[in-house]
Amino acid sequence: MSAMRIGRSLRAMVISLTAVALALTGCETSNFSVSSDDACAAQRTELKSYQDFFFRSMVEGAVAGAAVGAVAVAIIGGGKGALIGAGTGAVVGGAGGYFLAKQKATSDRTVLTQSVYGDVYKENQQIDNVTASFGKLRDCRFRSAEAVKNDFTNGKLSREDAQKKLGKIRELFNEDIQFAESLGAKMNERGAEYQNASDQVLNLDPNAKQELAQREAQSKAGTQPTFVSNEAARVRSEPSTKGKHIATLAPDEAVTVVGNDTGKGEWMHIQLKDGRSGYVASRLLRQEGTAAPTRVASAAPPKDAAGVAQLTETNQLKRKALNSDVEQAKVASNSAFELDGKVSR
């Protein structure tokens, strides 16, 4: 077989393997579309804009690894070696493939750690953006529903027309929910890759686990007992969104923190002024005397192995918070789009 024919065969193999890698690594797209006559088109477009980041970014590196692996070995050895190289590259796209790809890019431990740190940091920012965007879209849908109900109450719409309009808004909101859940599913997949990378980075640095433990101890020691709510917040009977709603905090209402129930910072065990106690999502509280942020935030940890672990834990909390927001929106939608129902916030 001539060198030219071998080259063509190898190129075809690389293309085929790339296509397979794309299929296996989940580089799928969504049918989530935006209609020009949608009253919430701007908010939906904003949420949709994060699709490519969460559906594609991690995959691209794995596919590139497969193609480069095949070409590199083909240049060196050709033939059977190319198949091995491509196969090795494709494995990068499987479970744990993110960290393997990072390792292939550099053998320097510091560079590797900071590269993973940068990726997780950016991931966390994007999750925050998605959470904010979903909230704006949800609120737009609920406002649209309230406007229809008001028109019905004021005699501008018949019951039939009002119900038809509400049905359309509900249909769009169900699509919004499905898309948000698909983003959440991709975040969870990516989160597993980052958790693996965090564990690997910690294992590479013999001092990282001790440093992480010291930072966590310092963080707990610096916790202030008195907090205020950032916004109207539900107090629940247990540290879960399924817990009974026992009270509502007004914006800037002060509470005494009894403790951190979960150990991961998701919920705070608080005591109300009337003596009752319950649980509030920690992201809805801030230390007394500090300005109310748009989003509860903290300084980024140092760019080392322990910092990667801290960011990865934050990544998990942010994903859970988004999933909680989506679930609560689904519950609220049960009455929000009924003509005689009210939005429960």
Short mmCIF file of C-alpha atoms in Angstrom, two decimals:
data_model
loop_
_atom_site.label_atom_id
_atom_site.label_comp_id
_atom_site.label_asym_id
_atom_site.label_seq_id
_atom_site.Cartn_x
_atom_site.Cartn_y
_atom_site.Cartn_z
CA MET A 1 0.00 0.00 0.00
CA SER A 2 1.42 3.40 -0.97
CA ALA A 3 2.20 6.10 1.59
CA MET A 4 -0.51 8.30 0.03
CA ARG A 5 -3.18 5.60 0.42
CA ILE A 6 -2.09 5.01 4.03
CA GLY A 7 -2.38 8.74 4.68
CA ARG A 8 -5.91 8.82 3.26
CA SER A 9 -6.90 5.82 5.37
CA LEU A 10 -5.50 7.43 8.50
CA ARG A 11 -7.31 10.69 7.83
CA ALA A 12 -10.58 8.81 7.34
CA MET A 13 -9.92 6.93 10.57
CA VAL A 14 -9.31 10.15 12.47
CA ILE A 15 -12.56 11.64 11.15
CA SER A 16 -14.50 8.52 12.10
CA LEU A 17 -13.00 8.36 15.56
CA THR A 18 -13.70 12.04 16.08
CA ALA A 19 -17.35 11.47 15.20
CA VAL A 20 -17.51 8.51 17.59
CA ALA A 21 -15.87 10.55 20.33
CA LEU A 22 -18.44 13.30 19.84
CA ALA A 23 -21.27 10.80 20.16
CA LEU A 24 -19.80 9.08 23.20
CA THR A 25 -18.92 12.25 25.08
CA GLY A 26 -22.36 13.79 24.87
CA CYS A 27 -21.82 16.68 22.48
CA GLU A 28 -25.54 16.97 21.95
CA THR A 29 -27.54 20.08 21.23
CA SER A 30 -30.92 21.21 22.44
CA ASN A 31 -34.09 22.12 20.55
CA PHE A 32 -34.65 25.01 22.98
CA SER A 33 -35.59 27.84 20.63
CA VAL A 34 -36.62 31.46 21.03
CA SER A 35 -39.66 32.91 19.27
CA SER A 36 -39.78 36.58 18.36
CA ASP A 37 -43.32 36.89 19.74
CA ASP A 38 -42.35 35.50 23.14
CA ALA A 39 -42.80 38.19 25.80
CA CYS A 40 -39.80 36.70 27.62
CA ALA A 41 -37.62 36.28 24.52
CA ALA A 42 -34.75 38.35 25.94
CA GLN A 43 -34.60 36.30 29.16
CA ARG A 44 -34.89 33.02 27.27
CA THR A 45 -32.13 34.05 24.85
CA GLU A 46 -29.88 34.86 27.80
CA LEU A 47 -30.43 31.45 29.37
CA LYS A 48 -29.92 29.70 26.06
CA SER A 49 -26.60 31.50 25.59
CA TYR A 50 -24.99 29.18 28.18
CA GLN A 51 -25.84 26.04 26.21
CA ASP A 52 -22.60 25.86 24.25
CA PHE A 53 -20.44 26.30 27.34
CA PHE A 54 -21.98 23.47 29.31
CA PHE A 55 -22.74 21.13 26.42
CA ARG A 56 -19.48 21.45 24.48
CA SER A 57 -16.48 22.87 26.29
CA MET A 58 -15.24 19.73 28.01
CA VAL A 59 -15.91 17.56 24.97
CA GLU A 60 -13.82 19.60 22.56
CA GLY A 61 -10.59 18.83 24.40
CA ALA A 62 -11.29 15.10 24.35
CA VAL A 63 -12.06 15.07 20.63
CA ALA A 64 -8.96 17.09 19.88
CA GLY A 65 -6.99 14.60 21.95
CA ALA A 66 -8.26 11.71 19.85
CA ALA A 67 -7.43 13.41 16.57
CA VAL A 68 -4.02 14.63 17.69
CA GLY A 69 -3.22 11.24 19.16
CA ALA A 70 -3.93 9.54 15.86
CA VAL A 71 -2.03 12.04 13.75
CA ALA A 72 0.98 12.13 16.05
CA VAL A 73 1.42 8.38 16.11
CA ALA A 74 0.76 8.19 12.38
CA ILE A 75 3.61 10.59 11.73
CA ILE A 76 5.92 8.63 14.02
CA GLY A 77 4.91 5.07 13.27
CA GLY A 78 1.86 4.98 10.99
CA GLY A 79 -0.44 2.00 10.45
CA LYS A 80 -1.52 0.11 13.53
CA GLY A 81 0.09 2.72 15.80
CA ALA A 82 -2.36 5.34 14.56
CA LEU A 83 -5.30 3.27 15.80
CA ILE A 84 -3.67 2.97 19.22
CA GLY A 85 -2.99 6.70 19.35
CA ALA A 86 -6.52 7.62 18.38
CA GLY A 87 -7.95 5.15 20.85
CA THR A 88 -5.82 6.60 23.64
CA GLY A 89 -6.99 10.08 22.76
CA ALA A 90 -10.62 9.01 22.70
CA VAL A 91 -10.31 7.52 26.18
CA VAL A 92 -9.63 11.05 27.36
CA GLY A 93 -13.28 11.79 26.62
CA GLY A 94 -14.55 9.13 29.03
CA ALA A 95 -14.91 9.19 32.80
CA GLY A 96 -11.93 11.00 34.28
CA GLY A 97 -10.98 12.15 30.81
CA TYR A 98 -10.84 15.81 31.76
CA PHE A 99 -7.93 15.34 34.15
CA LEU A 100 -6.15 12.95 31.80
CA ALA A 101 -6.34 15.60 29.09
CA LYS A 102 -4.90 18.16 31.48
CA GLN A 103 -2.05 15.83 32.38
CA LYS A 104 -1.28 15.27 28.72
CA ALA A 105 -0.99 19.03 28.27
CA THR A 106 1.63 19.55 31.00
CA SER A 107 3.81 17.57 33.39
CA ASP A 108 4.41 20.60 35.63
CA ARG A 109 2.41 20.12 38.84
CA THR A 110 1.98 23.83 39.54
CA VAL A 111 0.85 24.61 36.00
CA LEU A 112 -1.53 21.64 36.09
CA THR A 113 -3.04 22.72 39.41
CA GLN A 114 -3.53 26.32 38.31
CA SER A 115 -5.05 25.19 35.01
CA VAL A 116 -7.66 23.07 36.83
CA TYR A 117 -8.22 25.93 39.30
CA GLY A 118 -8.94 28.33 36.44
CA ASP A 119 -11.41 25.94 34.84
CA VAL A 120 -13.36 25.31 38.04
CA TYR A 121 -13.38 29.02 38.86
CA LYS A 122 -14.85 29.83 35.45
CA GLU A 123 -17.34 26.96 35.79
CA ASN A 124 -18.58 28.37 39.10
CA GLN A 125 -19.05 31.82 37.56
CA GLN A 126 -21.05 30.34 34.71
CA ILE A 127 -23.28 28.41 37.13
CA ASP A 128 -23.95 31.67 38.95
CA ASN A 129 -24.85 33.27 35.62
CA VAL A 130 -27.23 30.44 34.72
CA THR A 131 -28.89 30.65 38.14
CA ALA A 132 -29.43 34.39 37.74
CA SER A 133 -30.68 33.99 34.16
CA PHE A 134 -33.12 31.26 35.10
CA GLY A 135 -34.45 33.46 37.92
CA LYS A 136 -35.08 36.33 35.50
CA LEU A 137 -36.83 34.03 33.03
CA ARG A 138 -38.95 32.45 35.77
CA ASP A 139 -39.99 35.86 37.08
CA CYS A 140 -40.86 37.03 33.57
CA ARG A 141 -43.15 34.02 33.06
CA PHE A 142 -44.87 34.62 36.38
CA ARG A 143 -45.32 38.32 35.60
CA SER A 144 -46.83 37.42 32.24
CA ALA A 145 -49.26 35.07 33.94
CA GLU A 146 -50.24 37.73 36.47
CA ALA A 147 -50.85 40.21 33.64
CA VAL A 148 -53.25 37.77 31.97
CA LYS A 149 -55.09 37.23 35.24
CA ASN A 150 -55.38 40.96 35.79
CA ASP A 151 -56.80 41.41 32.29
CA PHE A 152 -59.37 38.72 33.04
CA THR A 153 -60.27 40.31 36.37
CA ASN A 154 -60.70 43.70 34.68
CA GLY A 155 -62.91 42.24 31.98
CA LYS A 156 -60.39 42.67 29.16
CA LEU A 157 -60.27 38.92 28.49
CA SER A 158 -62.90 36.21 28.54
CA ARG A 159 -62.25 33.18 30.74
CA GLU A 160 -61.64 31.04 27.68
CA ASP A 161 -59.11 33.47 26.19
CA ALA A 162 -57.38 33.96 29.53
CA GLN A 163 -57.05 30.21 30.06
CA LYS A 164 -55.71 29.80 26.54
CA LYS A 165 -53.06 32.47 27.14
CA LEU A 166 -52.11 30.94 30.48
CA GLY A 167 -51.86 27.54 28.84
CA LYS A 168 -49.38 28.91 26.30
CA ILE A 169 -47.29 30.54 29.03
CA ARG A 170 -47.31 27.27 30.99
CA GLU A 171 -46.18 25.39 27.88
CA LEU A 172 -43.26 27.78 27.38
CA PHE A 173 -42.34 27.61 31.06
CA ASN A 174 -42.30 23.82 30.94
CA GLU A 175 -39.80 24.11 28.09
CA ASP A 176 -37.78 26.55 30.20
CA ILE A 177 -37.76 24.06 33.07
CA GLN A 178 -36.70 21.19 30.81
CA PHE A 179 -33.85 23.23 29.39
CA ALA A 180 -32.71 24.34 32.85
CA GLU A 181 -32.77 20.70 33.96
CA SER A 182 -30.70 19.67 30.94
CA LEU A 183 -28.14 22.33 31.84
CA GLY A 184 -28.18 21.03 35.41
CA ALA A 185 -27.57 17.48 34.19
CA LYS A 186 -24.55 18.62 32.17
CA MET A 187 -23.28 20.58 35.17
CA ASN A 188 -23.49 17.42 37.26
CA GLU A 189 -21.53 15.44 34.66
CA ARG A 190 -18.89 18.12 34.51
CA GLY A 191 -18.93 18.41 38.29
CA ALA A 192 -17.98 14.74 38.56
CA GLU A 193 -15.00 15.41 36.26
CA TYR A 194 -13.92 18.36 38.40
CA GLN A 195 -14.32 16.35 41.59
CA ASN A 196 -12.06 13.67 40.15
CA ALA A 197 -9.55 16.31 39.06
CA SER A 198 -9.66 17.90 42.52
CA ASP A 199 -8.96 14.55 44.18
CA GLN A 200 -6.08 13.91 41.80
CA VAL A 201 -4.58 17.36 42.37
CA LEU A 202 -4.78 16.90 46.15
CA ASN A 203 -2.98 13.58 45.85
CA LEU A 204 -0.18 15.19 43.85
CA ASP A 205 0.58 17.69 46.64
CA PRO A 206 1.58 16.03 49.94
CA ASN A 207 0.77 19.18 51.95
CA ALA A 208 -2.54 20.04 50.30
CA LYS A 209 -4.88 18.05 52.53
CA GLN A 210 -3.38 19.51 55.69
CA GLU A 211 -3.62 23.02 54.24
CA LEU A 212 -7.25 22.41 53.26
CA ALA A 213 -8.11 21.23 56.79
CA GLN A 214 -6.49 24.34 58.29
CA ARG A 215 -8.43 26.68 56.02
CA GLU A 216 -11.71 24.95 56.83
CA ALA A 217 -10.98 25.23 60.56
CA GLN A 218 -10.16 28.93 60.22
CA SER A 219 -13.36 29.50 58.27
CA LYS A 220 -15.49 27.87 60.96
CA ALA A 221 -13.69 29.75 63.73
CA GLY A 222 -14.47 33.06 62.04
CA THR A 223 -18.21 32.45 61.72
CA GLN A 224 -20.33 35.19 63.31
CA PRO A 225 -23.45 34.14 65.28
CA THR A 226 -25.70 36.97 64.04
CA PHE A 227 -26.80 37.14 60.42
CA VAL A 228 -29.41 39.02 58.43
CA SER A 229 -31.38 37.90 55.40
CA ASN A 230 -30.44 39.18 51.95
CA GLU A 231 -34.05 38.99 50.79
CA ALA A 232 -37.37 37.45 51.78
CA ALA A 233 -36.36 33.92 52.75
CA ARG A 234 -38.26 30.82 53.81
CA VAL A 235 -37.52 29.21 57.16
CA ARG A 236 -38.03 25.45 57.02
CA SER A 237 -38.50 22.79 59.65
CA GLU A 238 -35.55 20.75 58.35
CA PRO A 239 -32.48 21.45 56.18
CA SER A 240 -34.16 20.57 52.90
CA THR A 241 -36.36 22.24 50.30
CA LYS A 242 -38.89 19.56 51.25
CA GLY A 243 -38.97 20.80 54.83
CA LYS A 244 -42.20 22.45 56.03
CA HIS A 245 -42.34 26.22 55.56
CA ILE A 246 -42.66 27.50 59.13
CA ALA A 247 -41.83 31.22 58.76
CA THR A 248 -40.58 33.85 56.34
CA LEU A 249 -37.74 36.25 56.99
CA ALA A 250 -38.16 39.81 55.80
CA PRO A 251 -35.23 41.39 53.92
CA ASP A 252 -32.51 42.43 56.43
CA GLU A 253 -34.24 40.61 59.32
CA ALA A 254 -31.73 39.55 61.96
CA VAL A 255 -31.46 35.96 63.18
CA THR A 256 -29.13 34.05 65.47
CA VAL A 257 -27.23 31.22 63.84
CA VAL A 258 -27.32 28.09 65.98
CA GLY A 259 -25.10 26.05 63.69
CA ASN A 260 -24.28 24.77 60.24
CA ASP A 261 -26.41 21.64 59.96
CA THR A 262 -24.97 19.94 56.89
CA GLY A 263 -21.29 20.69 57.40
CA LYS A 264 -21.11 21.85 53.78
CA GLY A 265 -22.64 25.27 54.19
CA GLU A 266 -25.89 24.61 52.35
CA TRP A 267 -28.18 25.35 55.30
CA MET A 268 -27.92 27.35 58.50
CA HIS A 269 -29.75 26.38 61.67
CA ILE A 270 -31.19 29.66 62.94
CA GLN A 271 -33.24 30.95 65.85
CA LEU A 272 -35.98 33.52 65.32
CA LYS A 273 -36.75 36.43 67.65
CA ASP A 274 -39.80 34.57 68.99
CA GLY A 275 -37.61 31.65 70.04
CA ARG A 276 -38.56 29.26 67.27
CA SER A 277 -35.77 27.62 65.30
CA GLY A 278 -35.52 26.38 61.76
CA TYR A 279 -33.31 26.23 58.70
CA VAL A 280 -32.51 28.78 55.99
CA ALA A 281 -30.43 28.29 52.85
CA SER A 282 -27.08 29.82 53.76
CA ARG A 283 -26.83 31.68 50.44
CA LEU A 284 -29.78 33.82 51.58
CA LEU A 285 -27.99 35.09 54.71
CA ARG A 286 -25.06 37.44 55.29
CA GLN A 287 -23.17 38.65 58.33
CA GLU A 288 -24.83 41.50 60.18
CA GLY A 289 -23.32 44.87 59.33
CA THR A 290 -22.28 43.93 55.81
CA ALA A 291 -23.90 45.24 52.63
CA ALA A 292 -26.46 43.06 50.89
CA PRO A 293 -24.83 41.53 47.81
CA THR A 294 -26.56 40.62 44.58
CA ARG A 295 -25.20 37.17 45.25
CA VAL A 296 -23.51 35.88 48.40
CA ALA A 297 -19.87 35.68 47.45
CA SER A 298 -16.52 35.12 49.08
CA ALA A 299 -12.95 35.82 48.12
CA ALA A 300 -11.43 33.28 45.77
CA PRO A 301 -9.13 30.81 47.54
CA PRO A 302 -5.38 30.64 46.75
CA LYS A 303 -4.48 29.05 43.42
CA ASP A 304 -3.12 25.81 44.84
CA ALA A 305 -4.30 22.23 45.29
CA ALA A 306 -6.29 23.08 48.43
CA GLY A 307 -7.86 25.98 46.54
CA VAL A 308 -8.97 23.62 43.79
CA ALA A 309 -10.68 21.46 46.43
CA GLN A 310 -12.40 24.51 47.91
CA LEU A 311 -13.66 25.66 44.52
CA THR A 312 -14.85 22.16 43.70
CA GLU A 313 -16.90 22.02 46.89
CA THR A 314 -18.37 25.42 46.01
CA ASN A 315 -19.17 24.05 42.56
CA GLN A 316 -21.26 21.32 44.16
CA LEU A 317 -23.15 23.81 46.33
CA LYS A 318 -23.87 26.10 43.39
CA ARG A 319 -25.23 23.19 41.35
CA LYS A 320 -27.47 22.13 44.21
CA ALA A 321 -28.72 25.70 44.62
CA LEU A 322 -29.64 25.90 40.93
CA ASN A 323 -31.41 22.54 41.08
CA SER A 324 -33.30 23.74 44.15
CA ASP A 325 -34.39 26.91 42.35
CA VAL A 326 -35.66 24.87 39.40
CA GLU A 327 -37.57 22.47 41.65
CA GLN A 328 -39.17 25.34 43.57
CA ALA A 329 -40.16 26.99 40.28
CA LYS A 330 -41.85 23.76 39.19
CA VAL A 331 -43.84 23.67 42.42
CA ALA A 332 -44.83 27.33 42.06
CA SER A 333 -45.98 26.72 38.48
CA ASN A 334 -48.72 24.39 39.74
CA SER A 335 -50.78 27.44 40.69
CA ALA A 336 -49.04 30.26 38.83
CA PHE A 337 -50.66 29.39 35.50
CA GLU A 338 -54.11 28.59 36.86
CA LEU A 339 -56.61 31.39 36.36
CA ASP A 340 -57.59 31.38 40.03
CA GLY A 341 -54.15 30.45 41.35
CA LYS A 342 -51.45 32.63 42.89
CA VAL A 343 -47.68 32.58 42.57
CA SER A 344 -46.03 31.13 45.67
CA ARG A 345 -42.56 32.61 46.10
#
